[in-house]
Amino acid sequence: EVQLQASGGGLVQAGGSLRLSCAASGFTFDDYAIAWFRRGSGNDLEGISAITTSDLMQWSRDPLKGRSTVSINAGKNTVYLQLNNLRPEDTAVYYCAAETTAGRDPAITVATMFRVPNAIGAWGKGTQVTVSS
């Protein structure tokens, strides 16, 4: 069973940084796309970033583009999301999600994850990020 657990959230002042972790278990870490999303006060689910475990292709989306970096530690089955220069509007619950890329085009897989997040089969519990002004 695919299991994901996001952690690393907390309270930070505007301009500060956090590193979120997404620990994966229950599946072979090869051939997966791991994506980060957030849900803020507006309650919309917003795609932030993604990385593929096999070839380390990366995607970054507004509004965190340029202020976030996604990386992976395959030995620990963990994906990280580094958040920098945080703003109060970044306050949200952050989630990670996974889809297999085996036999699929990774770019199409990630695009579909961002376009139809409700169709993603594996989600971790979120971690709260609160940015004070």
Short mmCIF file of N, CA, C and O in Angstrom, two decimals:
data_model
loop_
_atom_site.label_atom_id
_atom_site.label_comp_id
_atom_site.label_asym_id
_atom_site.label_seq_id
_atom_site.Cartn_x
_atom_site.Cartn_y
_atom_site.Cartn_z
N GLU A 1 0.85 -1.19 0.00
CA GLU A 1 0.00 0.00 0.00
C GLU A 1 0.89 1.24 0.00
O GLU A 1 1.80 1.37 0.82
N VAL A 2 0.60 2.15 -0.92
CA VAL A 2 1.35 3.40 -1.00
C VAL A 2 0.98 4.29 0.18
O VAL A 2 -0.19 4.56 0.42
N GLN A 3 2.00 4.70 0.92
CA GLN A 3 1.77 5.62 2.04
C GLN A 3 2.73 6.79 1.93
O GLN A 3 3.91 6.62 1.63
N LEU A 4 2.20 7.97 2.18
CA LEU A 4 2.99 9.19 2.15
C LEU A 4 2.73 9.97 3.43
O LEU A 4 1.60 10.00 3.93
N GLN A 5 3.76 10.60 3.93
CA GLN A 5 3.63 11.40 5.14
C GLN A 5 4.41 12.69 4.97
O GLN A 5 5.64 12.67 4.86
N ALA A 6 3.69 13.80 4.96
CA ALA A 6 4.33 15.11 4.87
C ALA A 6 4.63 15.62 6.27
O ALA A 6 3.84 15.40 7.20
N SER A 7 5.76 16.29 6.42
CA SER A 7 6.13 16.87 7.71
C SER A 7 7.02 18.08 7.46
O SER A 7 7.42 18.36 6.33
N GLY A 8 7.34 18.78 8.54
CA GLY A 8 8.26 19.91 8.44
C GLY A 8 7.61 21.27 8.47
O GLY A 8 8.30 22.29 8.44
N GLY A 9 6.29 21.30 8.52
CA GLY A 9 5.60 22.58 8.60
C GLY A 9 5.80 23.24 9.94
O GLY A 9 6.38 22.66 10.86
N GLY A 10 5.32 24.45 10.05
CA GLY A 10 5.43 25.18 11.31
C GLY A 10 5.09 26.64 11.12
O GLY A 10 4.57 27.04 10.08
N LEU A 11 5.41 27.40 12.15
CA LEU A 11 5.19 28.84 12.15
C LEU A 11 6.50 29.54 11.82
O LEU A 11 7.52 29.28 12.46
N VAL A 12 6.46 30.43 10.85
CA VAL A 12 7.67 31.14 10.44
C VAL A 12 7.30 32.59 10.11
O VAL A 12 6.17 32.86 9.69
N GLN A 13 8.23 33.48 10.32
CA GLN A 13 7.99 34.88 9.97
C GLN A 13 8.15 35.09 8.47
O GLN A 13 8.86 34.33 7.80
N ALA A 14 7.50 36.10 7.99
CA ALA A 14 7.64 36.46 6.58
C ALA A 14 9.12 36.64 6.23
O ALA A 14 9.87 37.23 7.00
N GLY A 15 9.50 36.10 5.10
CA GLY A 15 10.90 36.12 4.68
C GLY A 15 11.68 34.90 5.11
O GLY A 15 12.80 34.68 4.65
N GLY A 16 11.09 34.08 5.97
CA GLY A 16 11.77 32.90 6.47
C GLY A 16 11.68 31.72 5.52
O GLY A 16 11.10 31.80 4.43
N SER A 17 12.24 30.60 5.96
CA SER A 17 12.30 29.39 5.14
C SER A 17 11.85 28.18 5.93
O SER A 17 11.93 28.15 7.16
N LEU A 18 11.40 27.19 5.22
CA LEU A 18 11.07 25.89 5.79
C LEU A 18 11.43 24.82 4.78
O LEU A 18 11.38 25.06 3.56
N ARG A 19 11.76 23.64 5.28
CA ARG A 19 11.95 22.49 4.39
C ARG A 19 10.93 21.43 4.77
O ARG A 19 10.95 20.90 5.89
N LEU A 20 10.04 21.15 3.84
CA LEU A 20 9.05 20.11 4.05
C LEU A 20 9.58 18.78 3.54
O LEU A 20 10.34 18.74 2.56
N SER A 21 9.16 17.71 4.20
CA SER A 21 9.56 16.37 3.79
C SER A 21 8.32 15.54 3.45
O SER A 21 7.27 15.72 4.07
N CYS A 22 8.48 14.67 2.49
CA CYS A 22 7.43 13.71 2.14
C CYS A 22 8.08 12.33 2.16
O CYS A 22 8.83 11.98 1.26
N ALA A 23 7.78 11.57 3.21
CA ALA A 23 8.35 10.23 3.35
C ALA A 23 7.40 9.22 2.73
O ALA A 23 6.21 9.20 3.04
N ALA A 24 7.94 8.40 1.84
CA ALA A 24 7.13 7.43 1.11
C ALA A 24 7.44 6.02 1.57
O ALA A 24 8.60 5.69 1.85
N SER A 25 6.43 5.19 1.63
CA SER A 25 6.64 3.79 2.00
C SER A 25 5.57 2.95 1.32
O SER A 25 4.57 3.45 0.82
N GLY A 26 5.83 1.64 1.28
CA GLY A 26 4.85 0.72 0.74
C GLY A 26 4.91 0.52 -0.76
O GLY A 26 4.07 -0.19 -1.32
N PHE A 27 5.90 1.13 -1.41
CA PHE A 27 6.03 0.94 -2.85
C PHE A 27 7.48 1.17 -3.24
O PHE A 27 8.25 1.81 -2.52
N THR A 28 7.82 0.61 -4.40
CA THR A 28 9.16 0.82 -4.94
C THR A 28 9.28 2.26 -5.41
O THR A 28 8.44 2.73 -6.17
N PHE A 29 10.29 2.94 -4.97
CA PHE A 29 10.39 4.36 -5.20
C PHE A 29 10.72 4.71 -6.65
O PHE A 29 10.60 5.86 -7.04
N ASP A 30 11.11 3.73 -7.44
CA ASP A 30 11.39 3.98 -8.85
C ASP A 30 10.10 4.29 -9.61
O ASP A 30 9.02 3.83 -9.24
N ASP A 31 10.23 5.08 -10.67
CA ASP A 31 9.12 5.29 -11.61
C ASP A 31 7.87 5.87 -10.97
O ASP A 31 6.76 5.36 -11.16
N TYR A 32 8.08 6.92 -10.18
CA TYR A 32 6.96 7.64 -9.62
C TYR A 32 7.16 9.14 -9.81
O TYR A 32 8.29 9.63 -9.91
N ALA A 33 6.06 9.85 -9.87
CA ALA A 33 6.06 11.31 -9.80
C ALA A 33 5.49 11.69 -8.44
O ALA A 33 4.42 11.21 -8.05
N ILE A 34 6.24 12.52 -7.74
CA ILE A 34 5.79 13.02 -6.44
C ILE A 34 5.51 14.51 -6.61
O ILE A 34 6.39 15.26 -7.05
N ALA A 35 4.32 14.92 -6.28
CA ALA A 35 3.93 16.32 -6.44
C ALA A 35 3.54 16.92 -5.11
O ALA A 35 3.05 16.22 -4.21
N TRP A 36 3.78 18.20 -5.00
CA TRP A 36 3.38 18.97 -3.82
C TRP A 36 2.20 19.87 -4.18
O TRP A 36 2.21 20.52 -5.24
N PHE A 37 1.25 19.93 -3.25
CA PHE A 37 0.09 20.79 -3.39
C PHE A 37 -0.10 21.56 -2.08
O PHE A 37 0.47 21.21 -1.05
N ARG A 38 -0.95 22.57 -2.14
CA ARG A 38 -1.32 23.25 -0.90
C ARG A 38 -2.78 23.67 -0.98
O ARG A 38 -3.33 23.87 -2.06
N ARG A 39 -3.37 23.80 0.19
CA ARG A 39 -4.74 24.28 0.31
C ARG A 39 -4.74 25.39 1.34
O ARG A 39 -4.49 25.13 2.51
N GLY A 40 -5.02 26.59 0.89
CA GLY A 40 -5.03 27.75 1.76
C GLY A 40 -6.41 28.12 2.22
O GLY A 40 -7.35 27.32 2.14
N SER A 41 -6.55 29.36 2.66
CA SER A 41 -7.82 29.82 3.22
C SER A 41 -8.93 29.85 2.18
O SER A 41 -10.11 29.75 2.52
N GLY A 42 -8.57 29.97 0.91
CA GLY A 42 -9.56 29.95 -0.15
C GLY A 42 -10.09 28.57 -0.46
O GLY A 42 -11.02 28.41 -1.23
N ASN A 43 -9.45 27.55 0.15
CA ASN A 43 -9.86 26.16 0.04
C ASN A 43 -9.61 25.54 -1.33
O ASN A 43 -10.02 24.40 -1.57
N ASP A 44 -8.95 26.26 -2.22
CA ASP A 44 -8.59 25.65 -3.50
C ASP A 44 -7.31 24.84 -3.35
O ASP A 44 -6.39 25.25 -2.64
N LEU A 45 -7.25 23.71 -4.01
CA LEU A 45 -6.04 22.89 -4.00
C LEU A 45 -5.14 23.38 -5.13
O LEU A 45 -5.54 23.39 -6.29
N GLU A 46 -3.94 23.76 -4.77
CA GLU A 46 -3.02 24.42 -5.71
C GLU A 46 -1.77 23.58 -5.88
O GLU A 46 -1.11 23.25 -4.90
N GLY A 47 -1.44 23.25 -7.11
CA GLY A 47 -0.22 22.50 -7.39
C GLY A 47 0.99 23.40 -7.31
O GLY A 47 0.97 24.51 -7.83
N ILE A 48 2.06 22.94 -6.68
CA ILE A 48 3.24 23.75 -6.45
C ILE A 48 4.44 23.25 -7.23
O ILE A 48 5.10 24.01 -7.93
N SER A 49 4.75 21.97 -7.10
CA SER A 49 6.00 21.46 -7.62
C SER A 49 5.89 19.96 -7.77
O SER A 49 5.01 19.32 -7.17
N ALA A 50 6.79 19.39 -8.57
CA ALA A 50 6.80 17.94 -8.75
C ALA A 50 8.19 17.50 -9.16
O ALA A 50 8.98 18.29 -9.70
N ILE A 51 8.45 16.22 -8.91
CA ILE A 51 9.72 15.62 -9.31
C ILE A 51 9.46 14.16 -9.63
O ILE A 51 8.58 13.53 -9.02
N THR A 52 10.18 13.64 -10.60
CA THR A 52 10.07 12.22 -10.92
C THR A 52 11.24 11.48 -10.28
O THR A 52 12.37 11.96 -10.27
N THR A 53 10.97 10.31 -9.74
CA THR A 53 11.99 9.60 -8.98
C THR A 53 13.02 8.92 -9.88
O THR A 53 14.13 8.66 -9.44
N SER A 54 12.66 8.61 -11.12
CA SER A 54 13.58 7.87 -11.98
C SER A 54 14.63 8.77 -12.63
O SER A 54 15.81 8.45 -12.65
N ASP A 55 14.21 9.91 -13.17
CA ASP A 55 15.15 10.75 -13.90
C ASP A 55 15.25 12.16 -13.34
O ASP A 55 15.89 13.03 -13.93
N LEU A 56 14.61 12.38 -12.19
CA LEU A 56 14.72 13.66 -11.47
C LEU A 56 14.28 14.86 -12.29
O LEU A 56 14.78 15.97 -12.10
N MET A 57 13.33 14.67 -13.19
CA MET A 57 12.73 15.82 -13.86
C MET A 57 11.95 16.61 -12.81
O MET A 57 11.34 16.03 -11.91
N GLN A 58 11.97 17.95 -12.95
CA GLN A 58 11.34 18.79 -11.95
C GLN A 58 10.40 19.80 -12.60
O GLN A 58 10.64 20.25 -13.72
N TRP A 59 9.35 20.15 -11.88
CA TRP A 59 8.43 21.17 -12.30
C TRP A 59 8.19 22.11 -11.11
O TRP A 59 8.13 21.66 -9.96
N SER A 60 8.05 23.38 -11.40
CA SER A 60 7.76 24.36 -10.38
C SER A 60 6.73 25.32 -10.93
O SER A 60 6.84 25.76 -12.08
N ARG A 61 5.73 25.63 -10.14
CA ARG A 61 4.62 26.45 -10.62
C ARG A 61 4.46 27.71 -9.77
O ARG A 61 4.84 27.74 -8.60
N ASP A 62 3.87 28.72 -10.38
CA ASP A 62 3.49 29.92 -9.63
C ASP A 62 2.50 29.53 -8.54
O ASP A 62 1.72 28.59 -8.74
N PRO A 63 2.39 30.23 -7.44
CA PRO A 63 3.13 31.43 -7.07
C PRO A 63 4.43 31.18 -6.30
O PRO A 63 5.06 32.13 -5.88
N LEU A 64 4.83 29.92 -6.16
CA LEU A 64 6.07 29.65 -5.43
C LEU A 64 7.26 29.46 -6.37
O LEU A 64 8.35 29.16 -5.90
N LYS A 65 7.06 29.62 -7.66
CA LYS A 65 8.17 29.47 -8.59
C LYS A 65 9.23 30.50 -8.28
O LYS A 65 8.95 31.68 -8.12
N GLY A 66 10.48 30.03 -8.17
CA GLY A 66 11.57 30.92 -7.81
C GLY A 66 11.79 31.01 -6.31
O GLY A 66 12.82 31.51 -5.86
N ARG A 67 10.84 30.55 -5.53
CA ARG A 67 10.97 30.56 -4.08
C ARG A 67 10.91 29.16 -3.50
O ARG A 67 10.93 28.98 -2.28
N SER A 68 10.83 28.17 -4.34
CA SER A 68 10.77 26.79 -3.86
C SER A 68 11.68 25.91 -4.69
O SER A 68 11.90 26.18 -5.87
N THR A 69 12.18 24.86 -4.06
CA THR A 69 13.03 23.89 -4.74
C THR A 69 12.62 22.51 -4.29
O THR A 69 12.50 22.25 -3.08
N VAL A 70 12.42 21.60 -5.23
CA VAL A 70 12.07 20.23 -4.90
C VAL A 70 13.30 19.36 -5.11
O VAL A 70 14.08 19.57 -6.04
N SER A 71 13.50 18.41 -4.22
CA SER A 71 14.65 17.50 -4.33
C SER A 71 14.26 16.15 -3.76
O SER A 71 13.18 15.98 -3.18
N ILE A 72 15.15 15.20 -3.93
CA ILE A 72 14.83 13.83 -3.54
C ILE A 72 16.04 13.17 -2.90
O ILE A 72 17.17 13.43 -3.28
N ASN A 73 15.78 12.34 -1.91
CA ASN A 73 16.79 11.45 -1.34
C ASN A 73 16.25 10.04 -1.54
O ASN A 73 15.45 9.55 -0.75
N ALA A 74 16.68 9.42 -2.64
CA ALA A 74 16.13 8.11 -2.98
C ALA A 74 16.46 7.07 -1.92
O ALA A 74 15.66 6.15 -1.68
N GLY A 75 17.62 7.20 -1.29
CA GLY A 75 18.00 6.24 -0.27
C GLY A 75 17.07 6.25 0.93
O GLY A 75 16.91 5.25 1.62
N LYS A 76 16.43 7.39 1.15
CA LYS A 76 15.50 7.53 2.26
C LYS A 76 14.05 7.54 1.80
O LYS A 76 13.15 7.77 2.60
N ASN A 77 13.82 7.31 0.51
CA ASN A 77 12.45 7.36 -0.03
C ASN A 77 11.74 8.64 0.39
O ASN A 77 10.57 8.62 0.81
N THR A 78 12.45 9.74 0.29
CA THR A 78 11.91 11.00 0.76
C THR A 78 12.10 12.09 -0.28
O THR A 78 13.16 12.19 -0.91
N VAL A 79 11.06 12.90 -0.44
CA VAL A 79 11.10 14.06 -1.32
C VAL A 79 10.99 15.30 -0.45
O VAL A 79 10.23 15.32 0.52
N TYR A 80 11.77 16.31 -0.79
CA TYR A 80 11.80 17.53 0.00
C TYR A 80 11.26 18.71 -0.82
O TYR A 80 11.39 18.74 -2.04
N LEU A 81 10.67 19.64 -0.12
CA LEU A 81 10.26 20.91 -0.73
C LEU A 81 10.83 22.04 0.12
O LEU A 81 10.40 22.24 1.25
N GLN A 82 11.82 22.71 -0.42
CA GLN A 82 12.44 23.84 0.27
C GLN A 82 11.65 25.09 -0.08
O GLN A 82 11.49 25.42 -1.27
N LEU A 83 11.16 25.77 0.93
CA LEU A 83 10.38 27.00 0.74
C LEU A 83 11.18 28.18 1.27
O LEU A 83 11.61 28.16 2.44
N ASN A 84 11.40 29.17 0.44
CA ASN A 84 12.20 30.33 0.83
C ASN A 84 11.39 31.61 0.66
O ASN A 84 10.42 31.65 -0.09
N ASN A 85 11.85 32.65 1.37
CA ASN A 85 11.22 33.97 1.26
C ASN A 85 9.69 33.85 1.39
O ASN A 85 8.94 34.35 0.55
N LEU A 86 9.27 33.17 2.43
CA LEU A 86 7.85 32.90 2.60
C LEU A 86 7.06 34.18 2.88
O LEU A 86 7.57 35.13 3.50
N ARG A 87 5.82 34.18 2.42
CA ARG A 87 4.91 35.31 2.57
C ARG A 87 3.67 34.87 3.34
O ARG A 87 3.33 33.68 3.31
N PRO A 88 2.97 35.79 3.98
CA PRO A 88 1.74 35.39 4.70
C PRO A 88 0.75 34.65 3.81
O PRO A 88 0.06 33.74 4.28
N GLU A 89 0.70 35.00 2.53
CA GLU A 89 -0.24 34.32 1.63
C GLU A 89 0.18 32.89 1.31
O GLU A 89 -0.57 32.16 0.65
N ASP A 90 1.37 32.48 1.74
CA ASP A 90 1.79 31.08 1.59
C ASP A 90 1.23 30.20 2.70
O ASP A 90 1.44 28.98 2.67
N THR A 91 0.56 30.81 3.67
CA THR A 91 -0.03 30.03 4.74
C THR A 91 -1.05 29.05 4.17
O THR A 91 -1.96 29.42 3.45
N ALA A 92 -0.85 27.76 4.48
CA ALA A 92 -1.70 26.72 3.91
C ALA A 92 -1.32 25.38 4.53
O ALA A 92 -0.29 25.27 5.22
N VAL A 93 -2.14 24.39 4.26
CA VAL A 93 -1.74 23.01 4.54
C VAL A 93 -1.11 22.46 3.26
O VAL A 93 -1.69 22.55 2.19
N TYR A 94 0.08 21.92 3.40
CA TYR A 94 0.84 21.42 2.26
C TYR A 94 0.77 19.89 2.24
O TYR A 94 0.95 19.24 3.28
N TYR A 95 0.52 19.35 1.05
CA TYR A 95 0.36 17.91 0.87
C TYR A 95 1.33 17.40 -0.20
O TYR A 95 1.67 18.12 -1.12
N CYS A 96 1.69 16.13 -0.08
CA CYS A 96 2.39 15.48 -1.17
C CYS A 96 1.51 14.35 -1.71
O CYS A 96 0.68 13.79 -0.98
N ALA A 97 1.69 14.05 -2.97
CA ALA A 97 0.89 13.02 -3.64
C ALA A 97 1.76 12.29 -4.64
O ALA A 97 2.77 12.83 -5.11
N ALA A 98 1.38 11.06 -4.98
CA ALA A 98 2.22 10.24 -5.84
C ALA A 98 1.39 9.54 -6.91
O ALA A 98 0.26 9.11 -6.67
N GLU A 99 2.00 9.45 -8.10
CA GLU A 99 1.43 8.67 -9.21
C GLU A 99 2.57 7.92 -9.88
O GLU A 99 3.67 8.46 -10.04
N THR A 100 2.29 6.69 -10.30
CA THR A 100 3.31 5.94 -11.01
C THR A 100 3.54 6.53 -12.41
O THR A 100 2.61 7.03 -13.05
N THR A 101 4.79 6.49 -12.85
CA THR A 101 5.13 6.89 -14.21
C THR A 101 5.54 5.69 -15.05
O THR A 101 5.95 5.85 -16.20
N ALA A 102 5.46 4.49 -14.49
CA ALA A 102 5.85 3.28 -15.22
C ALA A 102 4.99 3.13 -16.47
O ALA A 102 3.76 3.09 -16.40
N GLY A 103 5.64 3.06 -17.63
CA GLY A 103 4.93 2.90 -18.88
C GLY A 103 4.23 4.16 -19.37
O GLY A 103 3.44 4.12 -20.31
N ARG A 104 4.50 5.27 -18.73
CA ARG A 104 3.84 6.54 -19.08
C ARG A 104 4.86 7.62 -19.36
O ARG A 104 6.01 7.54 -18.92
N ASP A 105 4.42 8.66 -20.05
CA ASP A 105 5.25 9.83 -20.24
C ASP A 105 5.24 10.62 -18.92
O ASP A 105 4.16 11.02 -18.46
N PRO A 106 6.41 10.84 -18.32
CA PRO A 106 6.41 11.52 -17.01
C PRO A 106 5.82 12.92 -17.07
O PRO A 106 5.11 13.34 -16.13
N ALA A 107 6.08 13.65 -18.15
CA ALA A 107 5.56 15.02 -18.25
C ALA A 107 4.04 15.01 -18.31
O ALA A 107 3.38 15.85 -17.70
N ILE A 108 3.49 14.07 -19.03
CA ILE A 108 2.02 13.98 -19.11
C ILE A 108 1.45 13.56 -17.77
O ILE A 108 0.41 14.07 -17.33
N THR A 109 2.14 12.65 -17.09
CA THR A 109 1.68 12.22 -15.77
C THR A 109 1.62 13.40 -14.80
O THR A 109 0.62 13.60 -14.10
N VAL A 110 2.68 14.20 -14.77
CA VAL A 110 2.71 15.35 -13.87
C VAL A 110 1.66 16.38 -14.27
O VAL A 110 0.96 16.93 -13.41
N ALA A 111 1.54 16.64 -15.55
CA ALA A 111 0.54 17.61 -16.01
C ALA A 111 -0.87 17.17 -15.59
O ALA A 111 -1.69 17.99 -15.17
N THR A 112 -1.12 15.89 -15.68
CA THR A 112 -2.42 15.37 -15.29
C THR A 112 -2.62 15.49 -13.78
O THR A 112 -3.72 15.81 -13.31
N MET A 113 -1.57 15.25 -13.01
CA MET A 113 -1.67 15.40 -11.56
C MET A 113 -2.07 16.83 -11.20
O MET A 113 -2.93 17.04 -10.34
N PHE A 114 -1.45 17.80 -11.86
CA PHE A 114 -1.78 19.20 -11.56
C PHE A 114 -3.17 19.57 -12.07
O PHE A 114 -3.87 20.34 -11.44
N ARG A 115 -3.58 19.00 -13.19
CA ARG A 115 -4.85 19.39 -13.78
C ARG A 115 -6.02 18.72 -13.07
O ARG A 115 -7.08 19.32 -12.89
N VAL A 116 -5.82 17.46 -12.67
CA VAL A 116 -6.91 16.70 -12.04
C VAL A 116 -6.41 16.09 -10.74
O VAL A 116 -6.28 14.87 -10.63
N PRO A 117 -6.11 16.91 -9.75
CA PRO A 117 -5.55 16.35 -8.52
C PRO A 117 -6.49 15.38 -7.81
O PRO A 117 -6.01 14.46 -7.12
N ASN A 118 -7.77 15.55 -7.98
CA ASN A 118 -8.70 14.64 -7.31
C ASN A 118 -8.59 13.21 -7.84
O ASN A 118 -9.10 12.27 -7.21
N ALA A 119 -7.97 13.03 -8.99
CA ALA A 119 -7.81 11.69 -9.56
C ALA A 119 -6.57 10.99 -9.05
O ALA A 119 -6.37 9.80 -9.35
N ILE A 120 -5.73 11.69 -8.29
CA ILE A 120 -4.50 11.08 -7.77
C ILE A 120 -4.86 10.06 -6.70
O ILE A 120 -5.65 10.34 -5.80
N GLY A 121 -4.25 8.90 -6.78
CA GLY A 121 -4.63 7.82 -5.88
C GLY A 121 -3.98 7.87 -4.51
O GLY A 121 -4.55 7.39 -3.53
N ALA A 122 -2.78 8.41 -4.44
CA ALA A 122 -2.04 8.37 -3.18
C ALA A 122 -1.75 9.77 -2.67
O ALA A 122 -1.06 10.55 -3.33
N TRP A 123 -2.24 10.05 -1.48
CA TRP A 123 -2.03 11.34 -0.83
C TRP A 123 -1.50 11.12 0.57
O TRP A 123 -1.88 10.15 1.24
N GLY A 124 -0.65 12.02 1.00
CA GLY A 124 -0.23 12.01 2.39
C GLY A 124 -1.06 13.00 3.19
O GLY A 124 -1.69 13.89 2.64
N LYS A 125 -1.05 12.82 4.51
CA LYS A 125 -1.65 13.83 5.37
C LYS A 125 -0.82 15.10 5.27
O LYS A 125 0.40 15.04 5.14
N GLY A 126 -1.46 16.22 5.33
CA GLY A 126 -0.77 17.47 5.13
C GLY A 126 0.00 17.95 6.34
O GLY A 126 -0.12 17.42 7.44
N THR A 127 0.80 18.97 6.09
CA THR A 127 1.54 19.63 7.16
C THR A 127 1.24 21.13 7.06
O THR A 127 1.28 21.70 5.98
N GLN A 128 0.94 21.72 8.21
CA GLN A 128 0.52 23.12 8.24
C GLN A 128 1.73 24.05 8.18
O GLN A 128 2.67 23.91 8.98
N VAL A 129 1.68 25.01 7.28
CA VAL A 129 2.66 26.08 7.20
C VAL A 129 1.94 27.39 7.49
O VAL A 129 0.95 27.71 6.81
N THR A 130 2.42 28.11 8.50
CA THR A 130 1.83 29.39 8.86
C THR A 130 2.90 30.46 8.80
O THR A 130 3.94 30.31 9.46
N VAL A 131 2.65 31.50 8.03
CA VAL A 131 3.63 32.57 7.86
C VAL A 131 3.05 33.84 8.47
O VAL A 131 1.99 34.32 8.04
N SER A 132 3.74 34.37 9.46
CA SER A 132 3.28 35.58 10.12
C SER A 132 3.92 36.81 9.47
O SER A 132 5.04 36.75 8.97
N SER A 133 3.18 37.90 9.51
CA SER A 133 3.69 39.13 8.88
C SER A 133 4.53 39.95 9.86
O SER A 133 4.57 39.67 11.04
#
